[in-house]
Every structure is written in C-alpha cells, then in structure tokens.
C-alpha cells in the first residue's frame, strides 16, 4: 500500500504546544472508512448518501440525537477600518453553536501562543 500525504493551502497554523517534551498532538484524516476509530470522526459515502459518525460520548447515543452538518465557515463578521472603526457594539442573547471545519484553511500565527487567526 502506498500513502502520499501532501499539503496545499492551510494547515500551517504552527505554534501548537510548548514544544518541550511533547511529540505533537493528534491529527485526523477525514472521510476514510478504514480510519473511523475516534469520537467525532465521520465518513460520508457519496454513493449511498449515508453518513457514518463515531459517537462522541459514553454508552449508546440517545434516540433524539441531532447531527449538525454546518456549511458556513464564518458565523459573524464585524468589519471596520482604521478610518471608520466599529464602535459601541454590543451583542447579547445570541448563541453560536456550529461552523464548518476550518483547520486546513489558511491561517496566520500572530504570536508565539497556542492560537491562530484565519486570514
């Protein structure tokens, strides 16, 4: 068997963890049936239109479980400029519960911390 891993855009967030004594975190290969072994992983069969999901919990999933397949990467965008900045903004009573996966999108690491910003 031959496995080729190539990265194109994204995935360059860097600055994860302290780098002292750790060997890096988990990584996931998505939508591969043979790799379904961790809670939250999924496989979508395009031929049968069936979604297989490894349940992220203990015991059997409840009968009323809801699976959300978000499509939007950005749920809220508030933009200003140096000459016309956003001012006096107050957001209340809003819950953001899901967004599309963005971890392989282009990101920048503005500091040495363990976080990144989408470009």
mmCIF file of C-alpha atoms in Angstrom:
data_model
loop_
_atom_site.group_PDB
_atom_site.id
_atom_site.type_symbol
_atom_site.label_atom_id
_atom_site.label_comp_id
_atom_site.label_asym_id
_atom_site.label_seq_id
_atom_site.Cartn_x
_atom_site.Cartn_y
_atom_site.Cartn_z
ATOM 1 C CA UNK A 1 0.000 0.000 0.000
ATOM 2 C CA UNK A 2 1.204 3.469 -0.818
ATOM 3 C CA UNK A 3 0.215 6.524 1.177
ATOM 4 C CA UNK A 4 1.013 10.012 -0.043
ATOM 5 C CA UNK A 5 0.383 12.998 2.179
ATOM 6 C CA UNK A 6 0.583 16.382 0.548
ATOM 7 C CA UNK A 7 -0.363 19.752 1.943
ATOM 8 C CA UNK A 8 -1.546 22.548 -0.186
ATOM 9 C CA UNK A 9 -3.254 25.601 1.305
ATOM 10 C CA UNK A 10 -3.843 25.726 5.039
ATOM 11 C CA UNK A 11 -2.581 23.566 7.835
ATOM 12 C CA UNK A 12 0.252 25.962 8.606
ATOM 13 C CA UNK A 13 -1.029 27.254 11.922
ATOM 14 C CA UNK A 14 2.118 26.245 13.815
ATOM 15 C CA UNK A 15 2.924 27.360 17.380
ATOM 16 C CA UNK A 16 0.992 24.464 18.892
ATOM 17 C CA UNK A 17 2.048 23.391 22.345
ATOM 18 C CA UNK A 18 5.198 24.305 24.175
ATOM 19 C CA UNK A 19 7.478 22.158 22.054
ATOM 20 C CA UNK A 20 9.205 20.988 25.231
ATOM 21 C CA UNK A 21 8.893 17.258 25.667
ATOM 22 C CA UNK A 22 5.727 16.868 23.636
ATOM 23 C CA UNK A 23 5.632 14.982 20.373
ATOM 24 C CA UNK A 24 2.786 16.915 18.813
ATOM 25 C CA UNK A 25 -0.939 16.480 19.084
ATOM 26 C CA UNK A 26 -3.414 14.248 17.337
ATOM 27 C CA UNK A 27 -4.149 14.680 13.691
ATOM 28 C CA UNK A 28 -7.082 13.325 11.775
ATOM 29 C CA UNK A 29 -7.586 12.035 8.264
ATOM 30 C CA UNK A 30 -11.149 12.794 7.289
ATOM 31 C CA UNK A 31 -13.697 10.778 5.369
ATOM 32 C CA UNK A 32 -11.772 7.480 5.247
ATOM 33 C CA UNK A 33 -13.892 4.488 6.312
ATOM 34 C CA UNK A 34 -10.905 2.464 7.489
ATOM 35 C CA UNK A 35 -9.799 5.259 9.852
ATOM 36 C CA UNK A 36 -13.029 5.585 11.880
ATOM 37 C CA UNK A 37 -11.666 4.965 15.373
ATOM 38 C CA UNK A 38 -12.039 8.193 17.343
ATOM 39 C CA UNK A 39 -15.110 10.054 18.688
ATOM 40 C CA UNK A 40 -16.224 12.800 16.330
ATOM 41 C CA UNK A 41 -14.755 11.240 13.187
ATOM 42 C CA UNK A 42 -17.068 10.633 10.271
ATOM 43 C CA UNK A 43 -17.332 9.057 6.842
ATOM 44 C CA UNK A 44 -19.789 10.165 4.169
ATOM 45 C CA UNK A 45 -20.482 7.567 1.494
ATOM 46 C CA UNK A 46 -21.209 9.581 -1.658
ATOM 47 C CA UNK A 47 -22.672 6.560 -3.456
ATOM 48 C CA UNK A 48 -25.246 5.649 -0.783
ATOM 49 C CA UNK A 49 -25.560 9.154 0.765
ATOM 50 C CA UNK A 50 -25.053 7.619 4.224
ATOM 51 C CA UNK A 51 -23.142 9.434 6.954
ATOM 52 C CA UNK A 52 -21.242 7.300 9.481
ATOM 53 C CA UNK A 53 -20.246 9.063 12.692
ATOM 54 C CA UNK A 54 -18.275 7.795 15.688
ATOM 55 C CA UNK A 55 -20.417 8.907 18.628
ATOM 56 C CA UNK A 56 -18.682 11.354 20.973
ATOM 57 C CA UNK A 57 -19.962 10.082 24.305
ATOM 58 C CA UNK A 58 -20.245 7.130 26.614
ATOM 59 C CA UNK A 59 -22.868 4.462 26.105
ATOM 60 C CA UNK A 60 -25.288 4.405 23.222
ATOM 61 C CA UNK A 61 -26.317 7.689 21.608
ATOM 62 C CA UNK A 62 -29.716 8.981 22.746
ATOM 63 C CA UNK A 63 -32.662 8.282 20.418
ATOM 64 C CA UNK A 64 -33.197 12.007 19.839
ATOM 65 C CA UNK A 65 -29.600 12.781 18.834
ATOM 66 C CA UNK A 66 -29.242 15.565 16.273
ATOM 67 C CA UNK A 67 -26.311 15.642 13.850
ATOM 68 C CA UNK A 68 -25.456 19.106 12.549
ATOM 69 C CA UNK A 69 -23.549 19.496 9.269
ATOM 70 C CA UNK A 70 -22.617 23.185 9.212
ATOM 71 C CA UNK A 71 -21.829 24.855 5.906
ATOM 72 C CA UNK A 72 -20.705 28.342 6.965
ATOM 73 C CA UNK A 73 -17.099 28.951 7.971
ATOM 74 C CA UNK A 74 -17.770 32.437 9.313
ATOM 75 C CA UNK A 75 -20.819 32.890 11.522
ATOM 76 C CA UNK A 76 -20.358 36.578 12.259
ATOM 77 C CA UNK A 77 -18.163 39.164 10.582
ATOM 78 C CA UNK A 78 -17.902 42.646 12.016
ATOM 79 C CA UNK A 79 -15.576 44.759 9.912
ATOM 80 C CA UNK A 80 -14.242 48.236 10.352
ATOM 81 C CA UNK A 81 -11.255 50.168 9.154
ATOM 82 C CA UNK A 82 -8.727 52.494 10.696
ATOM 83 C CA UNK A 83 -10.669 55.486 9.380
ATOM 84 C CA UNK A 84 -14.107 54.033 10.166
ATOM 85 C CA UNK A 85 -13.720 51.610 13.103
ATOM 86 C CA UNK A 86 -16.536 49.611 14.648
ATOM 87 C CA UNK A 87 -17.672 51.416 17.802
ATOM 88 C CA UNK A 88 -20.122 50.833 20.627
ATOM 89 C CA UNK A 89 -21.022 47.308 19.551
ATOM 90 C CA UNK A 90 -22.945 45.138 21.984
ATOM 91 C CA UNK A 91 -24.099 41.617 21.167
ATOM 92 C CA UNK A 92 -26.442 39.894 23.599
ATOM 93 C CA UNK A 93 -28.694 36.862 23.618
ATOM 94 C CA UNK A 94 -27.064 35.134 20.656
ATOM 95 C CA UNK A 95 -25.686 31.590 20.693
ATOM 96 C CA UNK A 96 -23.218 30.351 18.101
ATOM 97 C CA UNK A 97 -23.313 26.573 18.038
ATOM 98 C CA UNK A 98 -21.671 25.293 14.855
ATOM 99 C CA UNK A 99 -19.485 26.307 11.963
ATOM 100 C CA UNK A 100 -17.778 24.448 9.152
ATOM 101 C CA UNK A 101 -14.358 22.955 9.818
ATOM 102 C CA UNK A 102 -11.597 25.481 9.099
ATOM 103 C CA UNK A 103 -8.436 23.877 10.446
ATOM 104 C CA UNK A 104 -6.956 23.312 6.982
ATOM 105 C CA UNK A 105 -7.789 26.813 5.791
ATOM 106 C CA UNK A 106 -5.055 29.455 5.509
ATOM 107 C CA UNK A 107 -4.194 30.783 8.961
ATOM 108 C CA UNK A 108 -1.592 33.043 10.456
ATOM 109 C CA UNK A 109 0.055 32.876 13.858
ATOM 110 C CA UNK A 110 0.362 36.470 15.102
ATOM 111 C CA UNK A 111 2.170 35.485 18.306
ATOM 112 C CA UNK A 112 4.095 32.601 19.786
ATOM 113 C CA UNK A 113 0.974 31.454 21.607
ATOM 114 C CA UNK A 114 -1.114 28.374 21.022
ATOM 115 C CA UNK A 115 -3.655 30.037 18.742
ATOM 116 C CA UNK A 116 -4.063 31.248 15.161
ATOM 117 C CA UNK A 117 -6.227 33.617 13.167
ATOM 118 C CA UNK A 118 -7.899 32.939 9.848
ATOM 119 C CA UNK A 119 -6.609 35.206 7.066
#
